[in-house]
Short mmCIF file of C-alpha atoms in Angstrom, two decimals:
data_model
loop_
_atom_site.label_atom_id
_atom_site.label_comp_id
_atom_site.label_asym_id
_atom_site.label_seq_id
_atom_site.Cartn_x
_atom_site.Cartn_y
_atom_site.Cartn_z
CA MET A 202 91.08 85.44 15.71
CA ALA A 203 90.48 87.36 18.68
CA ALA A 204 88.77 84.03 20.39
CA PRO A 205 91.56 81.62 19.97
CA ALA A 206 94.05 84.28 21.36
CA ILE A 207 91.73 84.78 24.37
CA LEU A 208 91.68 81.07 25.02
CA LEU A 209 95.33 80.80 24.55
CA PHE A 210 96.04 83.38 27.01
CA VAL A 211 93.61 81.88 29.60
CA ALA A 212 95.14 78.42 29.08
CA THR A 213 98.74 79.94 29.93
CA CYS A 214 97.52 81.28 33.32
CA ILE A 215 96.14 78.16 34.55
CA ALA A 216 99.09 76.25 33.78
CA GLN A 217 101.37 78.75 35.45
CA PHE A 218 99.06 78.53 38.52
CA ILE A 219 99.09 74.90 38.75
CA SER A 220 102.98 74.85 38.36
CA ALA A 221 103.11 77.31 41.35
CA VAL A 222 101.10 75.25 43.79
CA LYS A 223 102.88 71.96 42.90
CA GLY A 224 106.05 74.07 43.76
CA ASN A 225 105.07 74.77 47.01
CA ASP A 226 104.25 71.24 47.97
CA THR A 227 107.83 70.26 47.65
CA VAL A 228 108.50 71.60 51.13
CA VAL A 229 108.07 68.50 53.17
CA ASN A 230 107.49 68.70 56.85
CA THR A 231 109.91 65.90 58.33
CA ASN A 232 109.17 66.30 62.06
CA ASN A 233 105.81 66.52 63.64
CA ASN A 234 107.02 68.77 66.36
CA ASN A 235 108.71 71.58 64.21
CA SER A 236 108.17 75.13 64.92
CA MET A 237 106.16 77.45 62.47
CA ILE A 238 107.35 80.52 61.14
CA ARG A 239 104.82 82.82 59.80
CA GLY A 240 105.42 84.87 56.75
CA ALA A 241 103.46 87.32 54.83
CA THR A 242 101.44 84.74 52.75
CA HIS A 243 102.54 81.32 53.50
CA THR A 244 102.79 79.15 56.77
CA ILE A 245 105.88 76.95 56.03
CA PRO A 246 107.27 74.17 58.53
CA VAL A 247 110.67 74.67 59.60
CA ASP A 248 113.13 72.31 61.49
CA ASP A 249 114.22 73.87 64.85
CA SER A 250 117.71 72.69 64.26
CA SER A 251 117.93 75.34 61.85
CA LEU A 252 117.52 78.17 64.49
CA VAL A 253 119.43 77.08 67.25
CA THR A 254 123.00 75.03 66.93
CA SER A 255 123.44 74.00 70.63
CA ASP A 256 122.54 75.47 74.00
CA ALA A 257 125.37 77.81 73.89
CA GLU A 258 126.55 78.87 70.57
CA VAL A 259 130.24 80.37 69.81
CA ASP A 260 130.02 83.80 69.02
CA HIS A 261 133.28 85.36 68.51
CA GLY A 262 135.16 82.99 70.77
CA HIS A 263 132.62 83.31 73.79
CA LYS A 264 129.62 81.46 74.61
CA ARG A 265 126.24 83.08 73.85
CA HIS A 266 123.32 81.79 75.40
CA HIS A 267 120.00 81.66 73.69
CA LYS A 268 118.14 80.81 76.94
CA ASN A 269 118.46 83.37 79.69
CA PRO A 270 117.20 81.65 82.95
CA PHE A 271 117.09 85.13 84.86
CA PRO A 272 115.31 87.47 82.65
CA PRO A 273 116.07 91.34 83.48
CA ASP A 274 113.03 91.63 85.38
CA ARG A 275 114.33 88.77 87.68
CA LYS A 276 117.26 88.74 89.99
CA LYS A 277 119.50 85.59 90.04
CA PRO A 278 119.37 84.01 93.26
CA SER A 279 122.18 84.68 95.66
CA HIS A 280 122.79 82.67 98.93
CA HIS A 281 122.80 86.04 100.59
CA ASP A 282 119.60 87.31 99.41
CA GLU A 283 117.40 85.26 101.99
CA ASN A 284 117.98 84.30 105.65
CA HIS A 285 118.78 80.53 105.49
CA GLU A 286 120.48 78.36 108.19
CA ASN A 287 124.20 78.09 107.57
CA SER A 288 124.15 80.49 104.72
CA PHE A 289 126.88 82.73 105.57
CA ASP A 290 130.66 83.52 105.16
CA PHE A 291 132.11 83.63 108.89
CA TYR A 292 131.62 84.22 112.35
CA VAL A 293 132.08 87.68 114.34
CA PHE A 294 132.92 86.77 118.05
CA SER A 295 132.12 89.81 120.09
CA MET A 296 133.46 90.27 123.93
CA THR A 297 132.00 93.11 125.77
CA TYR A 298 133.83 94.79 128.75
CA GLN A 299 131.11 94.69 131.45
CA PRO A 300 132.41 97.62 133.69
CA GLU A 301 131.93 99.95 130.53
CA PHE A 302 128.48 98.73 129.77
CA CYS A 303 127.34 99.80 133.27
CA TRP A 304 129.03 103.23 132.45
CA GLU A 305 127.07 103.67 129.26
CA LYS A 306 123.77 102.77 130.87
CA HIS A 307 124.44 105.01 133.89
CA GLU A 308 124.41 102.04 136.08
CA THR A 309 120.61 101.17 135.55
CA PRO A 310 120.79 97.65 134.94
CA GLU A 311 120.00 95.72 138.08
CA GLY A 312 123.44 93.70 138.04
CA CYS A 313 125.57 96.97 137.78
CA HIS A 314 124.53 97.73 141.43
CA HIS A 315 125.85 94.49 142.56
CA PRO A 316 128.15 93.09 140.06
CA LYS A 317 130.05 89.95 140.49
CA GLN A 318 134.07 89.67 140.72
CA THR A 319 133.89 87.45 137.58
CA TRP A 320 132.07 90.07 135.44
CA ASP A 321 134.92 92.47 136.05
CA ARG A 322 136.68 91.67 132.67
CA LEU A 323 135.67 90.99 128.73
CA THR A 324 132.73 88.61 128.67
CA ILE A 325 130.72 87.27 125.62
CA HIS A 326 128.24 89.37 123.73
CA GLY A 327 127.68 87.19 120.68
CA LEU A 328 128.62 84.83 118.31
CA TRP A 329 127.19 86.63 114.88
CA PRO A 330 127.16 84.93 111.60
CA ASN A 331 128.34 87.38 108.88
CA ASN A 332 128.90 87.89 105.00
CA ASP A 333 132.17 89.00 103.72
CA ASP A 334 130.13 92.04 101.69
CA GLY A 335 129.29 93.32 105.19
CA SER A 336 125.88 92.06 105.23
CA TYR A 337 124.45 89.10 108.06
CA PRO A 338 121.63 87.29 108.25
CA GLN A 339 119.18 87.03 111.32
CA SER A 340 115.96 85.40 112.60
CA CYS A 341 116.33 82.48 110.26
CA SER A 342 113.60 80.23 112.09
CA ASN A 343 111.21 80.18 114.48
CA GLU A 344 112.81 77.72 116.68
CA LYS A 345 112.17 78.85 120.29
CA PHE A 346 114.60 79.28 122.83
CA ASP A 347 114.49 76.52 125.59
CA LEU A 348 116.79 77.29 128.41
CA SER A 349 116.39 73.60 129.45
CA ASN A 350 118.77 72.94 126.47
CA LEU A 351 121.54 74.55 128.26
CA GLU A 352 121.38 72.92 131.47
CA PRO A 353 124.98 71.10 130.92
CA ILE A 354 126.61 74.38 130.35
CA ARG A 355 124.36 76.70 132.57
CA GLU A 356 126.87 77.41 135.19
CA GLU A 357 129.64 78.55 132.77
CA LEU A 358 127.17 80.75 130.79
CA GLU A 359 126.51 82.59 134.07
CA GLN A 360 130.23 83.41 134.51
CA GLU A 361 131.06 83.79 130.88
CA TRP A 362 127.92 85.02 129.18
CA PRO A 363 126.19 87.26 132.05
CA ASN A 364 123.20 89.16 131.69
CA ILE A 365 124.20 92.11 133.93
CA LYS A 366 120.81 93.60 133.06
CA ALA A 367 119.24 90.87 135.36
CA LEU A 368 120.68 88.96 138.30
CA PRO A 369 120.90 85.16 137.98
CA ASN A 370 117.93 84.59 140.26
CA SER A 371 115.66 86.78 138.18
CA ALA A 372 113.16 85.64 135.87
CA SER A 373 114.54 87.55 133.08
CA HIS A 374 118.13 86.65 133.47
CA GLY A 375 117.78 84.21 130.44
CA ASP A 376 116.48 87.12 127.93
CA PHE A 377 119.75 87.98 126.52
CA TRP A 378 120.91 84.41 125.69
CA GLU A 379 117.23 84.28 124.04
CA HIS A 380 117.96 87.00 122.23
CA GLU A 381 121.08 86.25 120.99
CA TRP A 382 119.73 82.72 119.91
CA SER A 383 116.99 83.84 118.21
CA LYS A 384 118.42 87.02 116.12
CA HIS A 385 122.03 85.18 115.30
CA GLY A 386 121.92 81.23 116.35
CA THR A 387 118.84 80.11 114.28
CA CYS A 388 121.27 81.31 111.32
CA THR A 389 123.96 78.85 112.00
CA GLY A 390 122.31 75.60 111.48
CA LEU A 391 123.55 74.55 114.88
CA SER A 392 121.59 73.23 117.69
CA GLN A 393 121.04 75.64 120.89
CA LEU A 394 123.55 73.68 122.86
CA GLU A 395 126.27 73.56 119.97
CA TYR A 396 125.76 77.46 119.46
CA PHE A 397 126.37 78.29 123.06
CA SER A 398 128.97 75.83 123.56
CA HIS A 399 131.22 76.92 120.82
CA ALA A 400 131.07 80.42 121.93
CA LEU A 401 132.19 79.40 125.35
CA GLU A 402 135.17 77.76 123.92
CA LYS A 403 136.23 80.67 121.85
CA LEU A 404 136.54 83.09 124.75
CA VAL A 405 139.97 83.93 125.75
CA PRO A 406 141.08 85.61 129.10
CA THR A 407 141.11 89.33 129.09
CA PRO A 408 144.59 90.57 128.61
CA SER A 409 146.63 91.36 131.38
CA ILE A 410 147.58 94.93 130.09
CA VAL A 411 143.50 95.74 130.20
CA LYS A 412 143.50 94.74 134.01
CA ASP A 413 146.67 96.35 134.83
CA ALA A 414 145.48 99.77 133.62
CA GLU A 415 142.19 99.37 135.20
CA GLU A 416 143.89 98.71 138.33
CA GLN A 417 146.42 101.47 137.95
CA HIS A 418 144.04 104.12 136.39
CA THR A 419 146.09 104.27 133.24
CA ALA A 420 145.30 103.89 129.52
CA VAL A 421 146.49 101.23 127.27
CA LYS A 422 148.25 101.91 123.69
CA LYS A 423 145.85 100.64 121.17
CA ASP A 424 148.72 98.94 119.23
CA ASP A 425 149.93 97.03 121.97
CA LEU A 426 146.25 95.53 122.62
CA LEU A 427 145.63 94.89 118.81
CA ALA A 428 149.20 92.85 119.15
CA VAL A 429 147.62 90.57 121.95
CA TYR A 430 144.79 89.78 119.63
CA GLY A 431 147.09 89.26 116.63
CA GLY A 432 147.46 92.74 114.98
CA ALA A 433 145.17 95.05 113.30
CA GLN A 434 143.78 92.91 110.61
CA LEU A 435 142.76 90.22 113.37
CA ALA A 436 140.48 92.28 115.63
CA ALA A 437 138.28 95.42 115.80
CA LEU A 438 138.43 97.28 118.90
CA VAL A 439 135.26 99.41 119.78
CA CYS A 440 135.26 102.28 122.17
CA LYS A 441 132.83 104.76 123.84
CA LYS A 442 134.19 107.89 124.72
CA ASP A 443 137.67 106.52 124.72
CA TYR A 444 136.96 103.49 126.86
CA LEU A 445 137.06 100.22 125.94
CA SER A 446 133.54 99.03 125.24
CA GLU A 447 134.11 95.84 123.23
CA VAL A 448 136.59 93.67 121.10
CA ARG A 449 135.40 91.91 118.09
CA VAL A 450 137.24 89.14 116.23
CA CYS A 451 136.75 86.77 113.31
CA HIS A 452 136.50 82.96 112.99
CA GLN A 453 135.85 80.99 109.79
CA LYS A 454 132.94 79.00 109.28
CA GLU A 455 133.44 75.33 108.77
CA THR A 456 130.85 73.65 106.16
CA ASP A 457 128.80 72.23 108.88
CA GLY A 458 128.54 75.59 110.36
CA ASN A 459 130.98 74.75 113.33
CA VAL A 460 133.11 77.76 114.35
CA GLY A 461 136.60 77.17 112.67
CA GLU A 462 139.89 79.10 113.78
CA ARG A 463 140.74 82.70 113.85
CA MET A 464 141.17 84.84 110.52
CA ASP A 465 141.58 88.23 109.32
CA CYS A 466 138.50 90.33 109.64
CA PRO A 467 137.06 91.68 106.41
CA GLU A 468 137.13 95.45 106.08
CA ALA A 469 133.38 95.70 107.12
CA ILE A 470 134.06 94.97 110.32
CA LEU A 471 137.33 96.44 110.91
CA ARG A 472 135.50 99.73 110.04
CA ALA A 473 133.83 99.40 113.73
CA SER A 474 136.99 100.14 115.13
CA SER A 475 136.21 103.41 116.98
CA CYS A 476 139.25 103.62 119.62
CA GLY A 477 142.10 106.24 119.70
CA SER A 478 145.49 105.80 119.89
CA GLU A 479 145.40 105.51 123.84
CA ILE A 480 142.29 103.30 125.39
CA ARG A 481 140.97 104.04 128.76
CA ILE A 482 139.68 101.20 131.02
CA ALA A 483 136.30 101.49 133.11
CA SER A 484 135.84 99.85 136.51
CA PHE A 485 132.85 98.77 138.37
CA GLN A 486 133.99 100.94 141.47
CA LYS A 487 134.87 104.65 140.95
CA GLU A 488 134.00 106.11 144.04
CA GLU A 489 136.36 109.00 143.37
CA GLU A 490 133.84 109.97 140.38
CA GLY A 491 130.57 109.04 141.75
CA LYS A 492 130.35 106.05 139.66
CA GLY A 493 129.63 102.35 140.46
CA LEU A 494 129.61 100.34 143.54
CA ALA A 495 131.79 97.81 145.43
CA VAL A 496 132.43 94.69 143.80
CA GLU A 497 130.56 91.74 145.31
#
């Protein structure tokens, strides 16, 4: 009796094993490119479409992206992250008051000893690409400054964008323009002639209230000077020890990098304002104070 029972038990086990194997064979791989999910004991082919319904799956009314192109260890690139030509938001146009520059430098620059009459005013300091967040690009290419490119406007540059550190007949007179081009102009996407020409076009005459104050040895009210430039949102007045040093205004950047119309300056630019309610005006000739020499 024991032998038949044992044979029956063995036959039953074999039948159950065969049935299990056949059951697993019912899973069919319908796509040769399917992914593989590894279980504890079996490797079962699964269709990828069962994992992701689309590139962006709806989750409580919001799109949830399964593929993150910028993992946590990578910062999403911004047009402000690197220095690229024409990658900025607006221009700052800075004008410097040359007599005050000589005061600041204690008349060390060569031009302060023999200043020209045309320098006794606000002249161009620079045309600077800037970003709304207060950052700015600089030295965006290795394009060398070539003074011969500026030959068509050279005479005007001498008058409106002078290098008071070196007289026009000095070999280093073009160093100021070279510096401004290398640091700022290379980031505009403009040619050298275009860059300097645009700056010349944006220079406005020195306000009469500035010249009157210089001649009469009086001060200018800050609000009055701001009004000349359009108001407190349109200009930053920079002073050194109560003396007017620079006036900075902002210009829109056109899509091709050209200089556009005046605009309100962002707060980052306006914070550079450092003048008090009354602004003093320096002069090249201050004999009574032992400063400056006669203007040529």
